[in-house]
Coordinates of C-alpha atoms in Angstrom, one line a residue:
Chain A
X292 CA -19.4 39.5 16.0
X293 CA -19.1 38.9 11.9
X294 CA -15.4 39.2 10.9
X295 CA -14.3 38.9 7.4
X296 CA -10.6 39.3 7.0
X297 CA -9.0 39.3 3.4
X298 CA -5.2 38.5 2.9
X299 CA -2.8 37.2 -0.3
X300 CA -2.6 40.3 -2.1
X301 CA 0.4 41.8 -3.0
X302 CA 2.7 43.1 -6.2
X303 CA 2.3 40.6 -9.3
X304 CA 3.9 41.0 -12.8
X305 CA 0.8 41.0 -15.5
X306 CA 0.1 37.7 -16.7
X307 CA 1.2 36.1 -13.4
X308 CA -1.5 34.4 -10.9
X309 CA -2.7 35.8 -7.2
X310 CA -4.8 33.5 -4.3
X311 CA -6.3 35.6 -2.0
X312 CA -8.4 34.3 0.7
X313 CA -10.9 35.3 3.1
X314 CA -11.4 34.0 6.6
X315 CA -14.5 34.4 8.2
X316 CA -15.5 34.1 11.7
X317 CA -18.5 35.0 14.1
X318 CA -21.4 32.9 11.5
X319 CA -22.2 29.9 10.7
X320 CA -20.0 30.2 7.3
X321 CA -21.6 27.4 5.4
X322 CA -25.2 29.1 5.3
X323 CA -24.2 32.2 3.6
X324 CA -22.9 33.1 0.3
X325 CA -20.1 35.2 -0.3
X326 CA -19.0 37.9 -2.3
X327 CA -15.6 39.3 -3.8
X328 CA -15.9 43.2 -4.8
X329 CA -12.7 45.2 -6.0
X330 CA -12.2 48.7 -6.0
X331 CA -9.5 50.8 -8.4
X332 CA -7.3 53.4 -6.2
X333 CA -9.3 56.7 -6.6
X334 CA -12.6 54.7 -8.3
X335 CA -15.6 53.1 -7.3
X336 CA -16.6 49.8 -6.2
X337 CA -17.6 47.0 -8.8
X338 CA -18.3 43.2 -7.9
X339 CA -16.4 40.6 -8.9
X340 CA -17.9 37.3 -8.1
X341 CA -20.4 35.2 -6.2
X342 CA -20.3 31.7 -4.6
X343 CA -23.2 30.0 -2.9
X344 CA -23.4 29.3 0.6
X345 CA -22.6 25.1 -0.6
X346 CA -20.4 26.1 -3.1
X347 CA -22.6 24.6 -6.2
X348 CA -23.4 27.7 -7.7
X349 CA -20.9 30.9 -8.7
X350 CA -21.1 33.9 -11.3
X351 CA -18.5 36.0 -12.1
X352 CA -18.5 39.8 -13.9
X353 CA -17.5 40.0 -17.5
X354 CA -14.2 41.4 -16.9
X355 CA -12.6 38.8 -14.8
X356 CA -14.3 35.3 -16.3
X357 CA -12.9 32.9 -17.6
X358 CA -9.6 34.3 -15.3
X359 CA -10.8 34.1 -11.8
X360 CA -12.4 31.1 -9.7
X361 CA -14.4 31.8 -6.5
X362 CA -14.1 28.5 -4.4
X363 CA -15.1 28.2 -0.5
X364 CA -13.6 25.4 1.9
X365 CA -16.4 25.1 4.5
X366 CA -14.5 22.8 6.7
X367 CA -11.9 25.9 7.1
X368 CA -14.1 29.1 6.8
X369 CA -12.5 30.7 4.2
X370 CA -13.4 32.2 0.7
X371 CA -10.7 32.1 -2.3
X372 CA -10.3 34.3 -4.8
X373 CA -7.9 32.7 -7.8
X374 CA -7.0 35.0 -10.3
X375 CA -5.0 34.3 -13.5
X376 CA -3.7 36.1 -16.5
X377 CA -3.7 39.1 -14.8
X378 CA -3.9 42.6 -15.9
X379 CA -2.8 46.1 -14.9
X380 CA -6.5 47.0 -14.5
X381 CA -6.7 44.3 -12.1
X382 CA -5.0 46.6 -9.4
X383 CA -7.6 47.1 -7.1
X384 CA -8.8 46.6 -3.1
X385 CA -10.4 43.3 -3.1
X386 CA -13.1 42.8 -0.3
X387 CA -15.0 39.5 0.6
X388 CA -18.7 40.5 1.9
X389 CA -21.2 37.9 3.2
X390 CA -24.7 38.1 1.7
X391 CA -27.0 39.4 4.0
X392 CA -29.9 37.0 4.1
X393 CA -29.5 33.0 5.3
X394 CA -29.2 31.0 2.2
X395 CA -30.3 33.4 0.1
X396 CA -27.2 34.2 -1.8
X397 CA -29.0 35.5 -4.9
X398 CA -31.1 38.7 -4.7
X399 CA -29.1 39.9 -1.6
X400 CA -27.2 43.1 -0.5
X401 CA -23.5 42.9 1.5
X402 CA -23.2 42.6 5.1
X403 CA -20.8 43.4 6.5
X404 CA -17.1 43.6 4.2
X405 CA -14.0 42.7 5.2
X406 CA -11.0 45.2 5.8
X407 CA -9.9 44.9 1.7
X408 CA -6.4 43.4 0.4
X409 CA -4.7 45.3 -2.5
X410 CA -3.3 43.7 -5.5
X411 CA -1.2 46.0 -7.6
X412 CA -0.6 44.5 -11.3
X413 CA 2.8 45.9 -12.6
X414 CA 6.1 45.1 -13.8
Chain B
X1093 CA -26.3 44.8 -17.9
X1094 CA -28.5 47.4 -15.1
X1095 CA -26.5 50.4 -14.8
X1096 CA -26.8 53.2 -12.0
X1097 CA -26.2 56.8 -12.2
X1098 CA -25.8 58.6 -9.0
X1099 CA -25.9 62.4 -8.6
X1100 CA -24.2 64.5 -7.6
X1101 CA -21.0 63.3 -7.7
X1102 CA -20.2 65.9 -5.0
X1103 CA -21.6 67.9 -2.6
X1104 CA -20.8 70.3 -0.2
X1105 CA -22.8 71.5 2.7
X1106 CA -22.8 72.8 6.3
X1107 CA -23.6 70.9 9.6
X1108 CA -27.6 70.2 10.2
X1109 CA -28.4 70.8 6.4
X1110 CA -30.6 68.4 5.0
X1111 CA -28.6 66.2 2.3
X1112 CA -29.9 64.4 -1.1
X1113 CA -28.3 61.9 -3.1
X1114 CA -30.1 60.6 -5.9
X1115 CA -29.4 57.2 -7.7
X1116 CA -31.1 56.1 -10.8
X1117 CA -31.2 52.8 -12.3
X1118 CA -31.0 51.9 -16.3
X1119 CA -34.4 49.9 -15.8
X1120 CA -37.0 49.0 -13.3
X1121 CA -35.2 47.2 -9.7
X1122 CA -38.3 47.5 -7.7
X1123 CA -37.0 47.9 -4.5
X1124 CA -33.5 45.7 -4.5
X1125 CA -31.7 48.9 -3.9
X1126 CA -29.0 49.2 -0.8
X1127 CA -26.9 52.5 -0.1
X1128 CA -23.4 51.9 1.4
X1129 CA -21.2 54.5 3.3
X1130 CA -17.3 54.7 2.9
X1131 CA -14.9 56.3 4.6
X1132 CA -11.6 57.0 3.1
X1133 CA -9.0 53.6 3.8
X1134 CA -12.1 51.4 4.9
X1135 CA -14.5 48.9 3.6
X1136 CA -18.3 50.4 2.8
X1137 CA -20.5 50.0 5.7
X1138 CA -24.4 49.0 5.1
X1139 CA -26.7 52.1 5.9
X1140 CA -29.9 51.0 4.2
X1141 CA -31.4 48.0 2.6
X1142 CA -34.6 46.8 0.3
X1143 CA -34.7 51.3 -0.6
X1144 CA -36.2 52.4 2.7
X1145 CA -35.2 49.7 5.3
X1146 CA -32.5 51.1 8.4
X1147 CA -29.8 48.7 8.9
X1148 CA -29.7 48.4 13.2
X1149 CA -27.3 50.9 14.2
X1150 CA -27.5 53.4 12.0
X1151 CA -28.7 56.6 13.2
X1152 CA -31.9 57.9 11.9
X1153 CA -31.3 60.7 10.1
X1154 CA -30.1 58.5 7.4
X1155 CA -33.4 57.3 5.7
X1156 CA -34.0 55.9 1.7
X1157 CA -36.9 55.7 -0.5
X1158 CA -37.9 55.3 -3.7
X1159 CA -38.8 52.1 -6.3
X1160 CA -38.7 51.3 -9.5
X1161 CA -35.8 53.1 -11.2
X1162 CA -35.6 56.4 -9.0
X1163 CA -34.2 56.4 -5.9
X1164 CA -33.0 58.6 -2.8
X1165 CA -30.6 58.8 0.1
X1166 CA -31.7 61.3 2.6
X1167 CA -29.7 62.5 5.7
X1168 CA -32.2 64.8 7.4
X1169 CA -29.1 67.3 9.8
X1170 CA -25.8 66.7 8.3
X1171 CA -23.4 65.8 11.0
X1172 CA -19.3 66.0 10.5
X1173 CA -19.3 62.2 11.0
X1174 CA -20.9 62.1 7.4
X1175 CA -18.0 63.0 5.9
X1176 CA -17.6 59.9 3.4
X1177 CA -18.6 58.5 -0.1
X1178 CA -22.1 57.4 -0.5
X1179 CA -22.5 54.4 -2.8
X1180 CA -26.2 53.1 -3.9
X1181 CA -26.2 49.2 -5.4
X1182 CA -29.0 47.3 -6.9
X1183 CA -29.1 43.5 -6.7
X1184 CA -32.1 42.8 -8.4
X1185 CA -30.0 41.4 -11.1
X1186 CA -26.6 40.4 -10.1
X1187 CA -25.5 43.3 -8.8
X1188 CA -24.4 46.9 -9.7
X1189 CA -23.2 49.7 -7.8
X1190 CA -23.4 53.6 -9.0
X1191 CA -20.2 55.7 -9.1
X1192 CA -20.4 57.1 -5.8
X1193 CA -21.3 60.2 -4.4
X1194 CA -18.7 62.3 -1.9
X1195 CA -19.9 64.2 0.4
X1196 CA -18.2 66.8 2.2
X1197 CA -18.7 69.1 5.3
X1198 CA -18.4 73.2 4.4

């Protein structure tokens, strides 16, 4: 079955920088996009950013570009997430989810999500 | 920017009651609307897709309709496995999720 399985978060001062990745098994990885979603403790869920299933096209929200990269390594199966300069309202659960449709990574809904990894923000 | 506006934000009610969660979205998505469930201390699992289509496996008193900018999230007999927060998204442009909706058994 679809596994997605986040790790790399952790306790970071503001300003400092975070990799997180996201290994995937169970699909052919390289014919799906993916997505990175964060959610706040206690808040709702708000996407992040979106890489194509060959890696050539990515978007990112408002509040994290020019700060975070989305990259893919299709040889390994794994989503990255690289965040810089960041901020105490970075602290968040960051999940990867796999667009639903075959090479459709645009115009898609999530499924499935992966477990979440939290990144806390704080001196 | 699309924004959607869930409501309620809570809800209480009692085993077999008929639920509704509404979702409305700042302008028209046609029918690129999904609704995800979430349990506290896990990820949000896919219930329905395109407003009214039943992801396989999830039981069928879950059912969505709607299109354009109003939308709905039935569950026809509440059961206590319901217990979670209900989430709708649209992905007609990028992608947008409401605030959620928590739903609680009585």
């Amino acid at each position: 079955q679809v596994q997605l399985e986040e790790s790399g978060g952790g306790v970071v001062q503001p300003g400092r920088s975070l990799r997180l990745s996201c290994a995937a098994s169970g699909f052919t990885f390289n014919t799906y996009g993916m997505h990175w979603v964060r959610q706040a403790p206690g808040k709702g869920l708000e996407w992040v950013a979106v890489i194509s299933y060959d890696g050539s096209n990515k978007y990112y929200a408002d509040s994290v570009k020019g700060r975070f990269t989305i990259s893919r390594d299709n040889s390994k199966n794994t989503l990255y997430l690289q965040m810089n300069s960041l901020r105490a309202e970075d602290t968040a659960v960051y999940y990867c989810a796999k667009s639903a449709r075959l090479l459709e990574w645009f115009g898609n809904w999530f499924d499935p999500w992966g477990q979440g990894t939290l990144v806390t923000v704080s001196s | 920017d699309i924004q959607m506006t869930q409501s309620p934000s809570t809800l209480s009610a009692s085993v077999g009651d008929r639920v509704t969660i509404t979702c409305r979205a700042s302008q028209s998505i046609s029918s690129w609307l999904a609704w995800y469930q979430q349990k506290p201390g896990k990820a949000p699992k896919l219930l329905i897709y395109k407003a009214s289509s039943l992801e396989s496996g999830v039981p069928s008193r879950f059912s969505g309709s709607g299109s354009g900018t109003e939308f709905t999230l039935t569950i026809s007999s509440l059961q206590p496995d319901d217990s979670a927060t209900y989430y709708c998204q649209q992905y007609n442009s990028y992608w947008t999720f409401g605030q959620g909706t928590k739903v609680e058994i009585k």
